[in-house]
């Protein structure tokens, strides 16, 4: 019996292979997938995972909220967080999530499942091979801490290809583009002999699109660029204070005394105090969950509408921002170029003409963004493109790796 987990940056999926019979494990309250998030309740001193973590936040419980933990795996930031009397490294936090998933898997299996196949992006880190392999080791350690004994890895786009292979009627050469919350992953595979012609990936995903929204449309409302006077000199609040707000998974770094003190000083010196006060509220009043949700919901709405309103009504001094799809496309041009360039490199690496690619399989939530979809539409004939099970194809395909 082997379990599989697609430990996603944003969502996770698990399956169980019982003698070739594949069972999906219901990780979420409604869906089979659940958000890959963790919440530590300060009062109870206990952890909540996935949908249950979201419920805690919606109930207004006070604690610490962790998102995109996978993004820390390949980072040189050695995050260590103190909660209650304990200190937690990235592996420890991920182990808590995987342990919760394991108990759901064990319940279905009616035994202690020891073997696990984990998905991994083609690259955890774009440039540094050491950090890339460190990331896989960290994830493996987390799985061992969660109680698994034998852990294997499979590239996520290859898992998506295997999932498609279950339904493909004839052998084909396919390109898989898997763009999730954290990474863009490609593989070109010849299904007639399962030969992998190319695999490639970059560290660009939905989180980067969210970051661009925060940076371009929101951060001034939180004080970026505000003018203050210090010892008679007029200055602007530094951009560097906001870096961990843009890349919001790094936001946990802002729960830091020095940063909070610096913000309080800026509040005293700022000409207009209201915007920078919101940054302090975000950190001290547990508004971070509502903040990210408003940004991500707006991005998702722009996939089906040409305009959206971000309503930041949870601040003491609320504000609204209207964003058009055109504005969004404009500020995310770099991401689109990187995703396109990596595609072209992957086709080159496979050493085939693009006309030899019979199918283009789009998976991962970020392929739902129209400008991302258009990358493929511009390069391939549209009837070659298929986009199904964007949130579950990797998780399902891992059982065939
Ligand atoms: N309709 C939509 N339009 C645009 N983006 C969307 C939509 N639905 C979901 N997303 C985005 O898709 C991403 C999540 O996709 P997915 O679940 O495939 O990622 P993941 O597997 O968790 O991440 P990764 O594979 O990179 O580790 C998030 O960034 C989410 O905001
Ligand atoms: Mg994924």
Coordinates of C-alpha atoms and ligand atoms in Angstrom, one line a residue:
X1 CA 0.0 0.0 0.0
X2 CA 1.4 3.4 -1.0
X3 CA 0.2 6.8 -0.3
X4 CA 0.8 9.8 -2.5
X5 CA 0.7 13.5 -1.5
X6 CA 0.8 16.5 -3.8
X7 CA 2.0 18.9 -1.2
X8 CA 1.2 22.1 -3.1
X9 CA 2.2 25.6 -2.3
X10 CA -1.5 26.5 -2.1
X11 CA -3.5 23.3 -2.1
X12 CA -2.8 19.7 -1.3
X13 CA -4.2 16.4 -2.6
X14 CA -3.7 12.8 -1.3
X15 CA -4.4 9.4 -2.8
X16 CA -3.9 5.8 -1.7
X17 CA -2.9 3.0 -4.0
X18 CA -4.3 -0.3 -2.7
X19 CA -3.1 -3.1 -5.0
X20 CA -3.5 -0.8 -8.1
X21 CA -6.9 0.5 -6.9
X22 CA -6.5 4.3 -6.5
X23 CA -8.6 6.0 -3.8
X24 CA -8.8 9.7 -3.4
X25 CA -8.5 10.8 0.2
X26 CA -10.9 13.5 1.3
X27 CA -8.5 16.1 2.9
X28 CA -10.9 19.0 2.8
X29 CA -14.4 19.6 4.4
X30 CA -16.1 19.9 1.0
X31 CA -13.4 19.2 -1.6
X32 CA -10.9 16.4 -1.9
X33 CA -8.1 19.0 -1.8
X34 CA -7.5 21.3 1.1
X35 CA -5.5 24.5 1.4
X36 CA -1.9 23.9 2.5
X37 CA -2.2 26.3 5.5
X38 CA -1.5 26.0 9.2
X39 CA -3.0 28.0 12.1
X40 CA -1.6 28.1 15.6
X41 CA -4.2 29.1 18.2
X42 CA -2.5 31.1 20.9
X43 CA -5.1 30.5 23.6
X44 CA -5.4 26.7 23.1
X45 CA -1.7 26.3 22.1
X46 CA -2.8 23.9 19.4
X47 CA -2.4 23.6 15.6
X48 CA -5.2 23.5 12.9
X49 CA -4.6 22.4 9.3
X50 CA -6.2 23.2 6.0
X51 CA -10.0 24.0 6.0
X52 CA -10.0 23.7 9.8
X53 CA -7.3 26.5 10.0
X54 CA -9.5 28.7 7.7
X55 CA -12.5 28.0 10.0
X56 CA -10.4 29.2 13.0
X57 CA -9.6 32.4 11.2
X58 CA -13.2 32.9 10.1
X59 CA -14.3 32.5 13.7
X60 CA -11.9 35.3 14.7
X61 CA -9.6 33.1 16.8
X62 CA -6.3 34.8 17.5
X63 CA -3.1 33.1 16.5
X64 CA -0.5 32.8 13.8
X65 CA -1.4 31.9 10.3
X66 CA 1.1 30.2 7.9
X67 CA 0.7 30.0 4.1
X68 CA 2.9 28.8 1.3
X69 CA 5.3 26.9 3.5
X70 CA 6.5 25.0 0.5
X71 CA 8.0 28.3 -0.8
X72 CA 10.4 28.3 2.1
X73 CA 11.8 24.9 1.3
X74 CA 14.2 26.1 -1.3
X75 CA 15.0 29.4 0.3
X76 CA 18.1 30.4 2.1
X77 CA 16.0 32.0 4.8
X78 CA 16.2 29.5 7.7
X79 CA 12.9 30.3 9.2
X80 CA 12.5 29.4 12.9
X81 CA 9.3 30.4 14.7
X82 CA 8.6 30.4 18.4
X83 CA 5.1 29.3 19.3
X84 CA 4.2 28.7 23.0
X85 CA 7.3 27.3 24.6
X86 CA 8.6 25.6 21.4
X87 CA 10.6 26.6 18.4
X88 CA 9.6 25.3 15.0
X89 CA 11.8 25.0 11.9
X90 CA 10.2 24.8 8.4
X91 CA 10.4 20.9 8.5
X92 CA 8.6 20.9 11.8
X93 CA 5.7 23.0 10.5
X94 CA 5.3 21.0 7.4
X95 CA 5.5 17.8 9.4
X96 CA 2.5 18.9 11.4
X97 CA 0.5 19.3 8.1
X98 CA 1.7 16.0 6.7
X99 CA 0.9 14.2 10.0
X100 CA -2.7 15.4 9.8
X101 CA -2.9 14.2 6.2
X102 CA -1.3 10.9 7.2
X103 CA -4.0 10.3 9.8
X104 CA -6.7 10.7 7.2
X105 CA -4.8 8.3 4.9
X106 CA -4.4 5.8 7.7
X107 CA -8.1 6.0 8.5
X108 CA -9.0 5.0 4.9
X109 CA -6.3 2.3 4.8
X110 CA -7.2 1.1 8.2
X111 CA -3.5 0.7 9.0
X112 CA -0.3 2.6 9.4
X113 CA 0.8 3.4 5.9
X114 CA 4.5 3.5 5.6
X115 CA 5.3 4.2 1.9
X116 CA 4.8 7.6 0.5
X117 CA 5.3 9.2 -3.0
X118 CA 5.7 13.0 -2.8
X119 CA 5.5 15.4 -5.7
X120 CA 8.2 17.9 -6.2
X121 CA 8.5 20.9 -8.6
X122 CA 11.2 20.6 -11.2
X123 CA 13.1 23.3 -9.4
X124 CA 12.6 24.4 -5.8
X125 CA 15.2 27.0 -6.4
X126 CA 15.9 28.5 -9.9
X127 CA 19.6 29.1 -9.5
X128 CA 21.1 27.2 -6.6
X129 CA 21.5 23.4 -6.9
X130 CA 22.5 23.1 -3.3
X131 CA 19.3 24.8 -2.1
X132 CA 17.3 22.8 -4.5
X133 CA 18.5 19.5 -3.1
X134 CA 18.3 20.9 0.5
X135 CA 14.6 21.6 -0.2
X136 CA 13.9 18.0 -1.2
X137 CA 15.7 16.8 2.0
X138 CA 13.7 19.2 4.1
X139 CA 10.5 17.9 2.7
X140 CA 11.6 14.3 3.1
X141 CA 12.5 14.9 6.7
X142 CA 9.1 16.4 7.3
X143 CA 7.4 13.3 5.9
X144 CA 9.6 11.1 8.1
X145 CA 8.7 13.2 11.1
X146 CA 5.1 12.8 10.1
X147 CA 5.5 9.0 10.5
X148 CA 6.2 7.7 6.9
X149 CA 9.1 5.3 6.7
X150 CA 9.9 5.2 3.0
X151 CA 9.6 8.3 0.9
X152 CA 10.1 8.7 -2.9
X153 CA 9.8 11.7 -5.1
X154 CA 8.3 12.3 -8.5
X155 CA 8.3 15.5 -10.6
X156 CA 4.9 17.1 -10.4
X157 CA 4.4 17.7 -14.2
X158 CA 5.4 14.0 -14.8
X159 CA 2.6 13.0 -12.4
X160 CA 0.2 15.2 -14.3
X161 CA 1.2 13.5 -17.5
X162 CA 0.7 10.0 -15.9
X163 CA -2.8 11.1 -14.8
X164 CA -3.6 12.1 -18.4
X165 CA -2.1 8.8 -19.7
X166 CA -4.9 7.0 -17.8
X167 CA -7.5 8.5 -20.2
X168 CA -5.4 8.9 -23.4
X169 CA -6.7 6.6 -26.1
X170 CA -3.7 6.6 -28.3
X171 CA 0.0 7.2 -27.6
X172 CA 0.8 10.8 -28.0
X173 CA 3.6 13.3 -27.4
X174 CA 2.3 15.7 -24.8
X175 CA 3.5 18.9 -23.2
X176 CA 2.4 19.4 -19.6
X177 CA 2.3 22.9 -18.2
X178 CA 1.7 22.9 -14.4
X179 CA 1.4 26.3 -12.9
X180 CA 0.4 26.4 -9.3
X181 CA 0.8 28.8 -6.4
X182 CA 4.6 28.7 -6.3
X183 CA 6.1 27.2 -9.5
X184 CA 5.8 26.8 -13.2
X185 CA 6.7 23.2 -14.2
X186 CA 7.0 21.8 -17.7
X187 CA 7.5 18.3 -19.1
X188 CA 7.4 17.0 -22.7
X189 CA 6.8 13.3 -22.7
X190 CA 6.3 10.7 -25.4
X191 CA 3.5 8.5 -24.0
X192 CA 4.1 5.7 -26.6
X193 CA 7.3 4.7 -24.6
X194 CA 7.0 6.9 -21.6
X195 CA 10.2 8.7 -22.6
X196 CA 10.7 12.1 -21.0
X197 CA 12.0 14.4 -23.7
X198 CA 12.4 17.5 -21.5
X199 CA 11.6 18.8 -18.0
X200 CA 12.1 22.3 -16.9
X201 CA 10.7 24.7 -14.3
X202 CA 10.9 28.1 -12.8
X203 CA 10.0 29.6 -9.5
X204 CA 7.1 31.6 -10.8
X205 CA 3.5 30.9 -9.8
X206 CA 0.2 32.5 -8.6
X207 CA 2.0 34.0 -5.6
X208 CA 4.0 36.2 -7.9
X209 CA 0.8 37.5 -9.5
X210 CA -0.6 38.2 -6.0
X211 CA 2.6 40.0 -5.1
X212 CA 2.3 42.3 -8.1
X213 CA -1.2 43.3 -7.0
X214 CA 0.0 44.2 -3.6
X215 CA 3.0 46.0 -4.8
X216 CA 1.3 48.0 -7.5
X217 CA -2.2 48.7 -6.2
X218 CA -2.2 48.2 -2.4
X219 CA 1.1 49.1 -0.7
X220 CA 0.7 52.9 -0.9
X221 CA -2.5 52.5 1.1
X222 CA -0.3 50.8 3.8
X223 CA 2.1 53.7 3.8
X224 CA 4.7 52.8 1.2
X225 CA 6.2 56.1 -0.1
X226 CA 4.5 58.2 2.6
X227 CA 6.4 61.3 3.6
X228 CA 7.8 61.8 7.1
X229 CA 10.0 64.3 8.7
X230 CA 13.0 63.3 10.8
X231 CA 15.3 65.9 12.4
X232 CA 14.0 68.5 10.1
X233 CA 14.6 66.5 7.0
X234 CA 11.7 65.3 4.7
X235 CA 12.0 61.7 3.6
X236 CA 9.9 58.8 2.1
X237 CA 9.2 55.6 4.0
X238 CA 11.5 53.1 2.6
X239 CA 10.5 50.5 0.1
X240 CA 12.6 47.8 1.9
X241 CA 10.0 47.8 4.8
X242 CA 7.5 46.4 2.3
X243 CA 9.4 43.6 0.7
X244 CA 8.1 40.9 3.0
X245 CA 4.6 42.2 2.5
X246 CA 4.7 41.8 -1.3
X247 CA 6.0 38.3 -1.0
X248 CA 3.3 37.6 1.5
X249 CA 4.4 34.1 2.4
X250 CA 7.4 35.8 3.9
X251 CA 5.1 38.0 6.0
X252 CA 5.8 35.9 9.1
X253 CA 9.2 37.6 9.2
X254 CA 7.3 40.9 10.1
X255 CA 6.1 39.5 13.4
X256 CA 9.3 40.9 14.8
X257 CA 9.9 43.5 17.6
X258 CA 12.4 45.6 15.6
X259 CA 10.1 45.9 12.6
X260 CA 7.1 46.7 14.8
X261 CA 9.1 49.4 16.6
X262 CA 10.3 50.9 13.3
X263 CA 6.7 51.1 12.1
X264 CA 5.7 52.8 15.3
X265 CA 8.4 55.4 14.8
X266 CA 7.3 56.0 11.2
X267 CA 3.7 56.5 12.5
X268 CA 5.0 59.2 14.9
X269 CA 6.9 61.0 12.1
X270 CA 4.6 60.5 9.1
X271 CA 2.7 63.5 7.8
X272 CA -0.3 61.3 7.0
X273 CA -0.4 58.7 9.7
X274 CA -3.4 56.7 8.5
X275 CA -1.8 54.5 5.8
X276 CA 1.2 53.4 7.8
X277 CA -1.1 52.7 10.8
X278 CA -2.7 50.0 8.6
X279 CA 0.6 48.2 8.3
X280 CA 0.8 48.0 12.1
X281 CA -2.8 46.8 12.3
X282 CA -2.0 44.1 9.7
X283 CA 0.7 42.7 12.0
X284 CA -0.7 43.3 15.4
X285 CA -4.5 42.7 14.9
X286 CA -4.3 39.4 12.9
X287 CA -5.7 41.0 9.7
X288 CA -3.3 39.1 7.5
X289 CA -5.7 36.4 6.5
X290 CA -8.4 38.9 5.4
X291 CA -5.7 40.8 3.5
X292 CA -4.4 37.9 1.5
X293 CA -7.9 36.6 0.8
X294 CA -9.0 40.0 -0.6
X295 CA -6.0 40.1 -2.9
X296 CA -6.4 36.5 -4.1
X297 CA -10.2 36.8 -4.5
X298 CA -9.6 39.8 -6.7
X299 CA -7.1 38.0 -8.9
X300 CA -9.5 35.0 -9.3
X301 CA -12.3 37.4 -10.2
X302 CA -10.2 38.9 -12.9
X303 CA -10.0 35.5 -14.6
X304 CA -13.7 35.7 -15.4
X305 CA -14.4 39.5 -15.3
X306 CA -12.7 42.5 -16.8
X307 CA -12.9 44.5 -13.6
X308 CA -12.8 43.9 -9.8
X309 CA -13.0 45.8 -6.6
X310 CA -10.7 45.0 -3.7
X311 CA -12.6 45.9 -0.5
X312 CA -10.2 46.3 2.4
X313 CA -13.1 46.9 4.8
X314 CA -11.5 45.1 7.8
X315 CA -9.0 48.0 8.6
X316 CA -10.1 50.6 11.1
X317 CA -9.7 53.0 8.2
X318 CA -11.1 51.0 5.3
X319 CA -10.3 51.5 1.6
X320 CA -11.4 50.2 -1.8
X321 CA -9.3 49.7 -5.0
X322 CA -10.7 49.0 -8.4
X323 CA -8.4 47.0 -10.8
X324 CA -9.1 46.2 -14.4
X325 CA -7.8 43.1 -16.2
X326 CA -5.8 45.5 -18.4
X327 CA -4.0 46.9 -15.3
X328 CA -3.4 43.5 -14.0
X329 CA -2.0 42.3 -17.3
X330 CA 0.2 45.3 -17.5
X331 CA 1.8 44.7 -14.1
X332 CA 2.3 41.0 -14.6
X333 CA 4.1 41.2 -18.0
X334 CA 7.4 39.9 -16.5
X335 CA 5.7 36.8 -15.1
X336 CA 4.1 36.1 -18.5
X337 CA 7.4 36.5 -20.3
X338 CA 9.2 34.2 -17.9
X339 CA 6.5 31.5 -18.2
X340 CA 6.7 31.8 -22.0
X341 CA 10.5 31.8 -22.2
X342 CA 10.7 28.7 -20.1
X343 CA 8.2 27.0 -22.4
X344 CA 10.3 27.9 -25.4
X345 CA 13.4 26.6 -23.7
X346 CA 11.6 23.3 -22.8
X347 CA 10.6 22.8 -26.4
X348 CA 14.2 23.4 -27.5
X349 CA 15.5 21.0 -24.9
X350 CA 13.2 18.3 -26.2
X351 CA 14.7 18.9 -29.6
X352 CA 11.4 18.6 -31.5
X353 CA 9.4 20.9 -33.6
X354 CA 6.3 22.2 -31.7
X355 CA 4.1 20.7 -34.5
X356 CA 5.2 17.3 -33.2
X357 CA 3.4 18.0 -29.8
X358 CA 0.0 16.4 -30.1
X359 CA -1.5 17.7 -26.8
X360 CA -0.9 20.5 -24.5
X361 CA -2.2 19.7 -21.0
X362 CA -2.7 22.7 -18.8
X363 CA -2.9 22.1 -15.1
X364 CA -2.5 24.1 -11.8
X365 CA -4.8 27.0 -10.8
X366 CA -2.7 29.7 -12.4
X367 CA -3.4 28.4 -15.9
X368 CA -6.9 29.8 -15.3
X369 CA -5.5 33.4 -15.7
X370 CA -6.5 34.4 -19.2
X371 CA -3.1 36.0 -20.1
X372 CA -1.4 32.7 -19.0
X373 CA -3.8 30.6 -21.1
X374 CA -3.0 32.9 -24.1
X375 CA 0.7 32.0 -24.0
X376 CA -0.3 28.5 -25.1
X377 CA -3.1 29.6 -27.4
X378 CA -0.6 31.8 -29.2
X379 CA 1.9 29.0 -29.8
X380 CA -0.3 26.0 -30.3
X381 CA -3.5 25.3 -32.2
X382 CA -6.3 25.7 -29.7
X383 CA -7.8 22.3 -30.2
X384 CA -4.6 20.7 -28.9
X385 CA -5.1 22.4 -25.5
X386 CA -6.8 20.6 -22.7
X387 CA -7.4 22.0 -19.3
X388 CA -9.1 19.6 -16.9
X389 CA -8.8 18.8 -13.1
X390 CA -6.4 21.8 -12.6
X391 CA -6.3 21.2 -8.9
X392 CA -6.1 17.4 -8.8
X393 CA -4.3 15.9 -11.8
X394 CA -0.9 16.0 -10.1
X395 CA -2.2 14.4 -6.9
X396 CA -4.0 11.7 -8.8
X397 CA -1.1 11.0 -11.2
X398 CA 1.4 10.6 -8.4
X399 CA -0.1 7.1 -7.7
X400 CA 1.3 6.0 -11.1
X401 CA 4.8 7.3 -10.6
Ligands
LIG1 N1 -9.7 31.1 -11.2 C1 -8.5 31.3 -10.9 N2 -7.8 32.3 -11.6 C2 -6.5 32.6 -11.3 N3 -5.8 32.0 -10.4 C3 -6.4 31.0 -9.7 C4 -7.7 30.6 -9.9 N4 -8.0 29.6 -9.1 C5 -6.9 29.4 -8.3 N5 -5.9 30.2 -8.7 C6 -4.5 30.3 -8.2 O1 -3.9 29.1 -8.4 C7 -2.9 28.8 -7.4 C8 -3.2 27.5 -6.8 O2 -3.1 26.5 -7.8 P1 -2.7 25.0 -7.4 O3 -3.6 24.4 -6.4 O4 -2.6 24.3 -8.7 O5 -1.3 25.3 -6.8 P2 -0.4 24.3 -5.9 O6 -0.4 22.9 -6.4 O7 -0.8 24.4 -4.5 O8 1.1 25.0 -6.1 P3 2.5 24.4 -6.6 O9 2.1 23.3 -7.6 O10 3.1 25.6 -7.3 O11 3.2 24.0 -5.4 C9 -3.1 29.9 -6.4 O12 -2.1 30.9 -6.7 C10 -4.5 30.5 -6.7 O13 -4.6 31.8 -6.3
LIG2 MG1 0.7 21.9 -7.9

